Coordinates of C-alpha atoms and ligand atoms in Angstrom, one line a residue:
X1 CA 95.1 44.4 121.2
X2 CA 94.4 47.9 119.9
X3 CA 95.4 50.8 122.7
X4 CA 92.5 52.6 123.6
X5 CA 92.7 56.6 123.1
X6 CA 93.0 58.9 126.4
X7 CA 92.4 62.8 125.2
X8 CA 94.3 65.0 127.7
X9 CA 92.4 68.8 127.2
X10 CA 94.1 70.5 129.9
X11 CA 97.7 70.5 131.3
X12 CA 98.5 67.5 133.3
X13 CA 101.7 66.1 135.1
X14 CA 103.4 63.5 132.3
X15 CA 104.4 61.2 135.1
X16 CA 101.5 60.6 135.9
X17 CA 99.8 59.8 132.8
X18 CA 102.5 57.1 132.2
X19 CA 100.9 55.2 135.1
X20 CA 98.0 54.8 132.0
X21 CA 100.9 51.8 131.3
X22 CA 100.7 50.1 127.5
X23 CA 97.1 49.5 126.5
X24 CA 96.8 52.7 126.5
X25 CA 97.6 55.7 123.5
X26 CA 97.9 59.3 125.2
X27 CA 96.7 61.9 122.9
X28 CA 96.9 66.2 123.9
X29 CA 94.9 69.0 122.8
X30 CA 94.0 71.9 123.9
X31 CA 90.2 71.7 125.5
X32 CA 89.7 75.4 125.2
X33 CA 90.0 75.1 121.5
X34 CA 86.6 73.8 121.1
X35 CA 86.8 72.9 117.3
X36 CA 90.0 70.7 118.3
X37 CA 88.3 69.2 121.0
X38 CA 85.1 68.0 119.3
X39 CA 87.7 66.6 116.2
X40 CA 89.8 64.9 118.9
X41 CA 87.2 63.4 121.5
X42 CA 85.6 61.3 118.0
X43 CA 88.4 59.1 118.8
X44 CA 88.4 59.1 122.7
X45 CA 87.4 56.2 124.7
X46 CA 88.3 58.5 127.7
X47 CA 89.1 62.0 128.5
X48 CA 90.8 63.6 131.1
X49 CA 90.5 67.4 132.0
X50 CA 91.1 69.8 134.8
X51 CA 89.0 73.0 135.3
X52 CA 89.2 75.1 132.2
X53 CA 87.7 72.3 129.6
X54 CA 83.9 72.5 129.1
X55 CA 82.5 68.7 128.6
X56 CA 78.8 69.5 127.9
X57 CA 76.1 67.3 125.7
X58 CA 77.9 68.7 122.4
X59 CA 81.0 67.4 123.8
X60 CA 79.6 63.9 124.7
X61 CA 77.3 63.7 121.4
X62 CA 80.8 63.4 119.3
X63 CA 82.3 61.1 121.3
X64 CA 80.7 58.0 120.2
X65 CA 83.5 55.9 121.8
X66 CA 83.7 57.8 125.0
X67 CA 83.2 55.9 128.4
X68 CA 85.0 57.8 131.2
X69 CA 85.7 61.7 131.7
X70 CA 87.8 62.0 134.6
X71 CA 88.6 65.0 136.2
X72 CA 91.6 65.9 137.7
X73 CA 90.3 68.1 140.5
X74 CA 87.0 68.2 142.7
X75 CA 84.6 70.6 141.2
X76 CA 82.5 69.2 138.4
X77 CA 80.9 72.1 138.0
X78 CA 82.6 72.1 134.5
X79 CA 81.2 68.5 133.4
X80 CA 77.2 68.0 132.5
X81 CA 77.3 64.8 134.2
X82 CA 73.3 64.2 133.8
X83 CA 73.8 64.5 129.7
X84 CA 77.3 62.1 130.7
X85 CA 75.3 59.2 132.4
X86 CA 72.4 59.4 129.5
X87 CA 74.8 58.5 127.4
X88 CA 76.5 56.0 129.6
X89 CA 79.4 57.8 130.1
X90 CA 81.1 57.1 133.7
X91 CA 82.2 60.9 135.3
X92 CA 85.1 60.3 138.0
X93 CA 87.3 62.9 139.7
X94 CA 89.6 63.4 142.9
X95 CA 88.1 64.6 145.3
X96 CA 91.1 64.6 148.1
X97 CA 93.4 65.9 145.9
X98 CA 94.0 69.4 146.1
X99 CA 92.7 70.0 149.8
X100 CA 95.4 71.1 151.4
X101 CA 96.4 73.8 148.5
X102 CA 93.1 74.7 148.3
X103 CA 93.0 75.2 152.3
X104 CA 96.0 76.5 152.3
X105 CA 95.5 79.6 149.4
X106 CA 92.1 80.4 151.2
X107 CA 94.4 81.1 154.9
X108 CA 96.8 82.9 152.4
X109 CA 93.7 85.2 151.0
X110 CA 92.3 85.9 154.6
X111 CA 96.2 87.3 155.6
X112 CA 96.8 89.2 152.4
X113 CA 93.1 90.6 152.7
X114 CA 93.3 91.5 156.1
X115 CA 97.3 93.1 155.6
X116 CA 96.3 94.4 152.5
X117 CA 99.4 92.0 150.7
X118 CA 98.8 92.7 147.2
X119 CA 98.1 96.6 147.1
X120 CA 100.8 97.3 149.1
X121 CA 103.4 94.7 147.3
X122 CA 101.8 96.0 143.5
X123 CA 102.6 99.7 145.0
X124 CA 106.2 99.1 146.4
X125 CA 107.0 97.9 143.0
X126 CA 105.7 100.5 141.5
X127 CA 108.5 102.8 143.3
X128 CA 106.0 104.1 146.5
X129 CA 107.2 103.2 149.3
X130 CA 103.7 104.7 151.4
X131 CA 103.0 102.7 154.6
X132 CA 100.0 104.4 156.2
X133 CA 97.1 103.4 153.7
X134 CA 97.7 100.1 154.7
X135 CA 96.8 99.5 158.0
X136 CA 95.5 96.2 158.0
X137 CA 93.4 93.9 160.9
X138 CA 94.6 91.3 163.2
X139 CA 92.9 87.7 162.7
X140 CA 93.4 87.5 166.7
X141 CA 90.3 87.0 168.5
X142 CA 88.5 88.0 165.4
X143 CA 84.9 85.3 164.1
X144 CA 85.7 83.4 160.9
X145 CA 82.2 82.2 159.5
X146 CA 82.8 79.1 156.6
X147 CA 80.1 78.5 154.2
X148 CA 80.4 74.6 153.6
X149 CA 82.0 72.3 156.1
X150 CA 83.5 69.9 153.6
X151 CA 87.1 68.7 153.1
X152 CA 88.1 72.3 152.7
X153 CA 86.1 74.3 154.8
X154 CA 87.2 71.8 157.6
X155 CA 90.5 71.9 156.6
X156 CA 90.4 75.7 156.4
X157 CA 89.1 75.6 160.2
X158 CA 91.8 73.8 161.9
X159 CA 94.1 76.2 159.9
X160 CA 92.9 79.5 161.2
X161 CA 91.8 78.0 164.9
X162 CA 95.5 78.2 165.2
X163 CA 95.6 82.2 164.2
X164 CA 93.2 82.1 167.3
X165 CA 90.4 82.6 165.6
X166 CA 86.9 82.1 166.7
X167 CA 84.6 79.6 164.2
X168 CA 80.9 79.3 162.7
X169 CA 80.3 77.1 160.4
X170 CA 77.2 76.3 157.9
X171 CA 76.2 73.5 156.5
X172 CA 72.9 71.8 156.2
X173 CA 74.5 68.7 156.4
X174 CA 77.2 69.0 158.9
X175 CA 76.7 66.8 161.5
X176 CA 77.5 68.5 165.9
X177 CA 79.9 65.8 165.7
X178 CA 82.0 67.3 163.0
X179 CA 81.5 70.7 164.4
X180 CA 82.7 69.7 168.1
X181 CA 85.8 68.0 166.3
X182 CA 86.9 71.3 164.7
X183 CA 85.9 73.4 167.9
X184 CA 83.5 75.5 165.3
X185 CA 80.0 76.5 166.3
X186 CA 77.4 75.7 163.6
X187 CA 74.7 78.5 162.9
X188 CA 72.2 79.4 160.5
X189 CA 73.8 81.4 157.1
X190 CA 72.3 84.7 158.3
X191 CA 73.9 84.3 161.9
X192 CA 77.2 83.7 160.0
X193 CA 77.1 86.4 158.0
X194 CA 76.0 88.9 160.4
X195 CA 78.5 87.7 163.1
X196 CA 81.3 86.7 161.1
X197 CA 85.0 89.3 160.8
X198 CA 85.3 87.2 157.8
X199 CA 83.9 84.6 155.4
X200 CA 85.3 82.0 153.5
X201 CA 82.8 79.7 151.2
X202 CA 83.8 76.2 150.0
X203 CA 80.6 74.9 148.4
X204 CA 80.0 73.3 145.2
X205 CA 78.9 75.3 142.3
X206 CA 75.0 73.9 141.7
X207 CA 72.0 75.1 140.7
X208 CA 71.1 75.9 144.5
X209 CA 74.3 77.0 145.5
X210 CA 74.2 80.0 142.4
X211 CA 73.7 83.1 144.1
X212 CA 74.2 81.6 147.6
X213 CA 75.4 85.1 148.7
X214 CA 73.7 87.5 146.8
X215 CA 72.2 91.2 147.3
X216 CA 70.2 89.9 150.3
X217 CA 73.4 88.1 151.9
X218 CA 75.5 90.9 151.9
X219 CA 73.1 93.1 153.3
X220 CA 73.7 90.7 156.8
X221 CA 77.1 91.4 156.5
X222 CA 79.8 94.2 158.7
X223 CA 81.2 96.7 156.7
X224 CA 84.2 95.9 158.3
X225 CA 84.3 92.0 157.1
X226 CA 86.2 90.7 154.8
X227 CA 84.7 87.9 152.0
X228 CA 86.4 84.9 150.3
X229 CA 85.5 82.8 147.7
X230 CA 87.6 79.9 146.7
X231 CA 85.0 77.4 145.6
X232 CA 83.7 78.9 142.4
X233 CA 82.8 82.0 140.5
X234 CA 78.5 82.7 140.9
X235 CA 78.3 81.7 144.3
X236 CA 79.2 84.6 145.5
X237 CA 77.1 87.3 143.4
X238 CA 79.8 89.5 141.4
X239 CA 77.3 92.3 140.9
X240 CA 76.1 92.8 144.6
X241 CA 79.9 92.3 145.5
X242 CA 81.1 94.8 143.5
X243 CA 77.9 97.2 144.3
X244 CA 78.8 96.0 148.4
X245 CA 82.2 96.9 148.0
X246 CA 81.7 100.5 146.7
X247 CA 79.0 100.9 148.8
X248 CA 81.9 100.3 151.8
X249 CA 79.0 98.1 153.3
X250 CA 82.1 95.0 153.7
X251 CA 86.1 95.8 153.9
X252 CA 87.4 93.7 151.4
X253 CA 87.2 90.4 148.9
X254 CA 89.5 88.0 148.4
X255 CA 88.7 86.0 145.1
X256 CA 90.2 83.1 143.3
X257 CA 87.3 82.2 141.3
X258 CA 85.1 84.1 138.9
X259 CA 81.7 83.9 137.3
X260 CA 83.1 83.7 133.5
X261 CA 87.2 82.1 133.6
X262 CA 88.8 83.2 131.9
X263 CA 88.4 86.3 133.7
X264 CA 90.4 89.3 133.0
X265 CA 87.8 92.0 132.6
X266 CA 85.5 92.0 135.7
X267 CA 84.7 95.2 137.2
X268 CA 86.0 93.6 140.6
X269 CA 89.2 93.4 139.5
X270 CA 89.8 97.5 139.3
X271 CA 88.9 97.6 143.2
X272 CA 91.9 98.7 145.7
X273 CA 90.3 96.1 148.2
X274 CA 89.9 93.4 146.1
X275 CA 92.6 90.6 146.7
X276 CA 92.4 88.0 143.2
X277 CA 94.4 85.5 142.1
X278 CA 93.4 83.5 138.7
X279 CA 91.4 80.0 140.2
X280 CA 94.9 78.9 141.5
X281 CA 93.6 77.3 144.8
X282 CA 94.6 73.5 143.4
X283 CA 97.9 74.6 141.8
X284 CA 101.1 73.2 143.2
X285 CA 102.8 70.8 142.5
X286 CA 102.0 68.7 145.2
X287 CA 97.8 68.6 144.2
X288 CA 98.4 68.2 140.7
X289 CA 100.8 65.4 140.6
X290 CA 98.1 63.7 143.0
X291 CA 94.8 65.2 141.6
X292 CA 96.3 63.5 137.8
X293 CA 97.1 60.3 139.8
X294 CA 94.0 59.6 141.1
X295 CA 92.2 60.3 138.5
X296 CA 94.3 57.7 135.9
X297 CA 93.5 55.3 139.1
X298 CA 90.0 56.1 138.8
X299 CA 90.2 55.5 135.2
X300 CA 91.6 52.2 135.1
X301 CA 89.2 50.8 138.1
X302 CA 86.7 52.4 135.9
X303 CA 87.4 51.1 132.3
X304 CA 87.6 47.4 134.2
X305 CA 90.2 44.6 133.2
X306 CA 92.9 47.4 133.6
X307 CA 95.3 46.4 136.7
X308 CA 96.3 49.1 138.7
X309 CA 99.8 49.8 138.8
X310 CA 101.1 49.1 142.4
X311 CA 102.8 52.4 142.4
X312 CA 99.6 54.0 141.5
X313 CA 97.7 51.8 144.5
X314 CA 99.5 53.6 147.1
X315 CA 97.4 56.5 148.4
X316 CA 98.3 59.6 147.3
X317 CA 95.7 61.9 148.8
X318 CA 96.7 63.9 151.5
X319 CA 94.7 64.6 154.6
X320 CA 93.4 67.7 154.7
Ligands
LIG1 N1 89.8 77.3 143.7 C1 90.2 76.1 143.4 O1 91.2 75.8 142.7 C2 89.4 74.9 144.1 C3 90.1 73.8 144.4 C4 89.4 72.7 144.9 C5 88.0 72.8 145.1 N2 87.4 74.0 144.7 C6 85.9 74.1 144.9 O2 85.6 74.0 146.3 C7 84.4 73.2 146.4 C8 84.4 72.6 147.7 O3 85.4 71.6 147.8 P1 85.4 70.4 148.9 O4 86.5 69.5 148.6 O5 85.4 71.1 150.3 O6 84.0 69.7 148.6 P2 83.2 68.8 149.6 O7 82.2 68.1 148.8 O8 84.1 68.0 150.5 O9 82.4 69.9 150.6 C9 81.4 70.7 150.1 C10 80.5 71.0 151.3 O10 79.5 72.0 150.9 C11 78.3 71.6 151.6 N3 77.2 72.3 151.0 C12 76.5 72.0 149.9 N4 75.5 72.9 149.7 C13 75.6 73.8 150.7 C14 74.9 75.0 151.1 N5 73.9 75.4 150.3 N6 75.3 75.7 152.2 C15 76.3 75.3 152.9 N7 77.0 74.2 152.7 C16 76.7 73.4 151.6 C17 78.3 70.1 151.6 O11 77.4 69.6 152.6 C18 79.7 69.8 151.8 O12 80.0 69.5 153.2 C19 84.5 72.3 145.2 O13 83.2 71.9 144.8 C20 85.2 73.1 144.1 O14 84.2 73.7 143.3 C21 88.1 75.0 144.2
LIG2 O1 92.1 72.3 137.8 C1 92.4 73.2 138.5 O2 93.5 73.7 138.6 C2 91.3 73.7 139.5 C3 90.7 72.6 140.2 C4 89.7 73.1 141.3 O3 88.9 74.2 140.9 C5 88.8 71.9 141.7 O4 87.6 72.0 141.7 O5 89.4 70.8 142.0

């Protein structure tokens, strides 16, 4: 039997690509390089990427063979999965993966925006040792607002209840259940905003979720709140962040994710109160070794007449 080809565009955990097992011929490139990428995926009958490879109807239309893109991560903001299933191509991801390191970089945002972590850290290394332009905010009886109340807005929540915070949540589609579970309150978006000592949004990147907190948004806002995004660049508006944040009508930002990634230019990124780090929220160790295992799983159940391998079987997913 001929192997069939699995193109691997972004950096994923050997180990657990050899859970692929025999049929199957493990090819790399680099998905960024997009003139390698459209040579290599003629060959693919599956492709596996993470966040930085763009699969879009260029991608699929020389891929004649192609018949699952999986994706090592949640967002699939990334993939054009309507130009995918018109060309009968299956799109499958993990979407328990990285919760925890997602959760867990968004409580480590909120602390280093509220102590001012990086400024002060960046300066000490520099050779000032200056401790009053850095007082920071306790979290301490302070209201944290999360925009979505999915796996990591939730998980997120029971973090920072235990920093004693106080929590609104919004989500059209949260349930009073879910909300009395997490001890959060759920309220409209402008209550949030308005009410909220800071903000953390963990929504998908769609069309309706573009712009989510714009000019308007921000407006609602304290000027002494503090913003996070973790979810993806766009949702938040850069432009009426940047324009809010000069305007000193909010404290501080703490970003992850930007409109355009790479991202090394954005005006944001010159601002004393803006806390970044470069779209690291799923990367340890721990959530890519499971983010790449379930999504060979999801490959195999997905191609059909492929066993799983029992070690793959066991759950891997954390809880959140
Ligand atoms: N920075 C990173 O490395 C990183 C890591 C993992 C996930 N993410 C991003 O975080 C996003 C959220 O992940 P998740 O696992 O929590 O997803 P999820 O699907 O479990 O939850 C998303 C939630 O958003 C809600 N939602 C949708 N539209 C909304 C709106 N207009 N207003 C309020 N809520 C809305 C949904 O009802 C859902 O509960 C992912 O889509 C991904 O883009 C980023
Ligand atoms: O691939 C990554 O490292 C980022 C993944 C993350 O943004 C996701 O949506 O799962």
């Amino acid at each position: 039997m001929t192997s069939r080809v699995v193109l691997v565009a972004d950096p994923l955990p050997a180990t657990a690509l050899e859970g692929l097992g025999p049929g199957f011929e493990v090819r790399h490139c680099d998905g960024a390089d997009r003139v390698r990428l459209l040579a290599a995926v003629a060959e693919a009958d599956a492709l596996l990427v993470r966040s930085a490879t763009t699969v879009d109807a260029e991608v699929l239309a020389a891929a004649p063979r192609l018949a699952v893109v999986g994706r090592a991560g949640v967002g699939v903001d990334n993939i054009d999965v309507a130009a995918a299933t018109a060309a009968g191509v299956v799109v499958v991801n993990a979407p328990a993966a990285n919760v925890v390191s997602a959760a867990e970089l968004t409580c480590g945002l909120l602390l280093a925006a509220a102590r001012d972590i990086q400024a002060a850290g960046r300066e000490l290394k520099s050779g000032v040792w200056r401790r009053g332009t850095h007082v920071g905010t306790e979290l301490a009886g302070k209201t944290l607002g999360i925009v979505g109340l999915g796996r990591i807005g939730l998980a997120v929540a029971r973090r920072m209840t235990a920093f004693d915070m106080t929590v609104l949540g919004h989500d059209p589609y949260a349930t009073p259940e879910t909300a009395d579970q997490h001890g959060l309150k759920l309220v409209p978006l402008e209550e949030l905003l308005s009410r909220s000592d800071f903000i953390t949004v963990h929504v998908p990147r769609t069309p309706d979720t573009v712009g989510l907190i714009g000019e308007a948004e921000l407006r609602l806002v304290k000027p002494t709140a503090y913003l996070a995004n973790v979810a993806r660049g766009g949702i938040v508006d850069e432009a009426a962040l940047h324009t809010a944040l000069r305007e000193s009508r909010l404290a501080g930002a703490a970003l992850d994710v930007f409109e355009d990634e790479p991202c090394t230019d954005s005006p944001l990124l010159g601002l004393d109160n803006v806390t970044v780090t470069p779209h690291l929220g799923a990367s340890t160790r721990e959530a890519q070794e499971r983010a790449a295992t379930d999504v060979v799983r999801a490959l195999l159940r997905t191609l059909g007449g492929e066993s799983v391998p029992e070690a793959l079987n066991a759950p891997r997913s954390a809880r959140g």
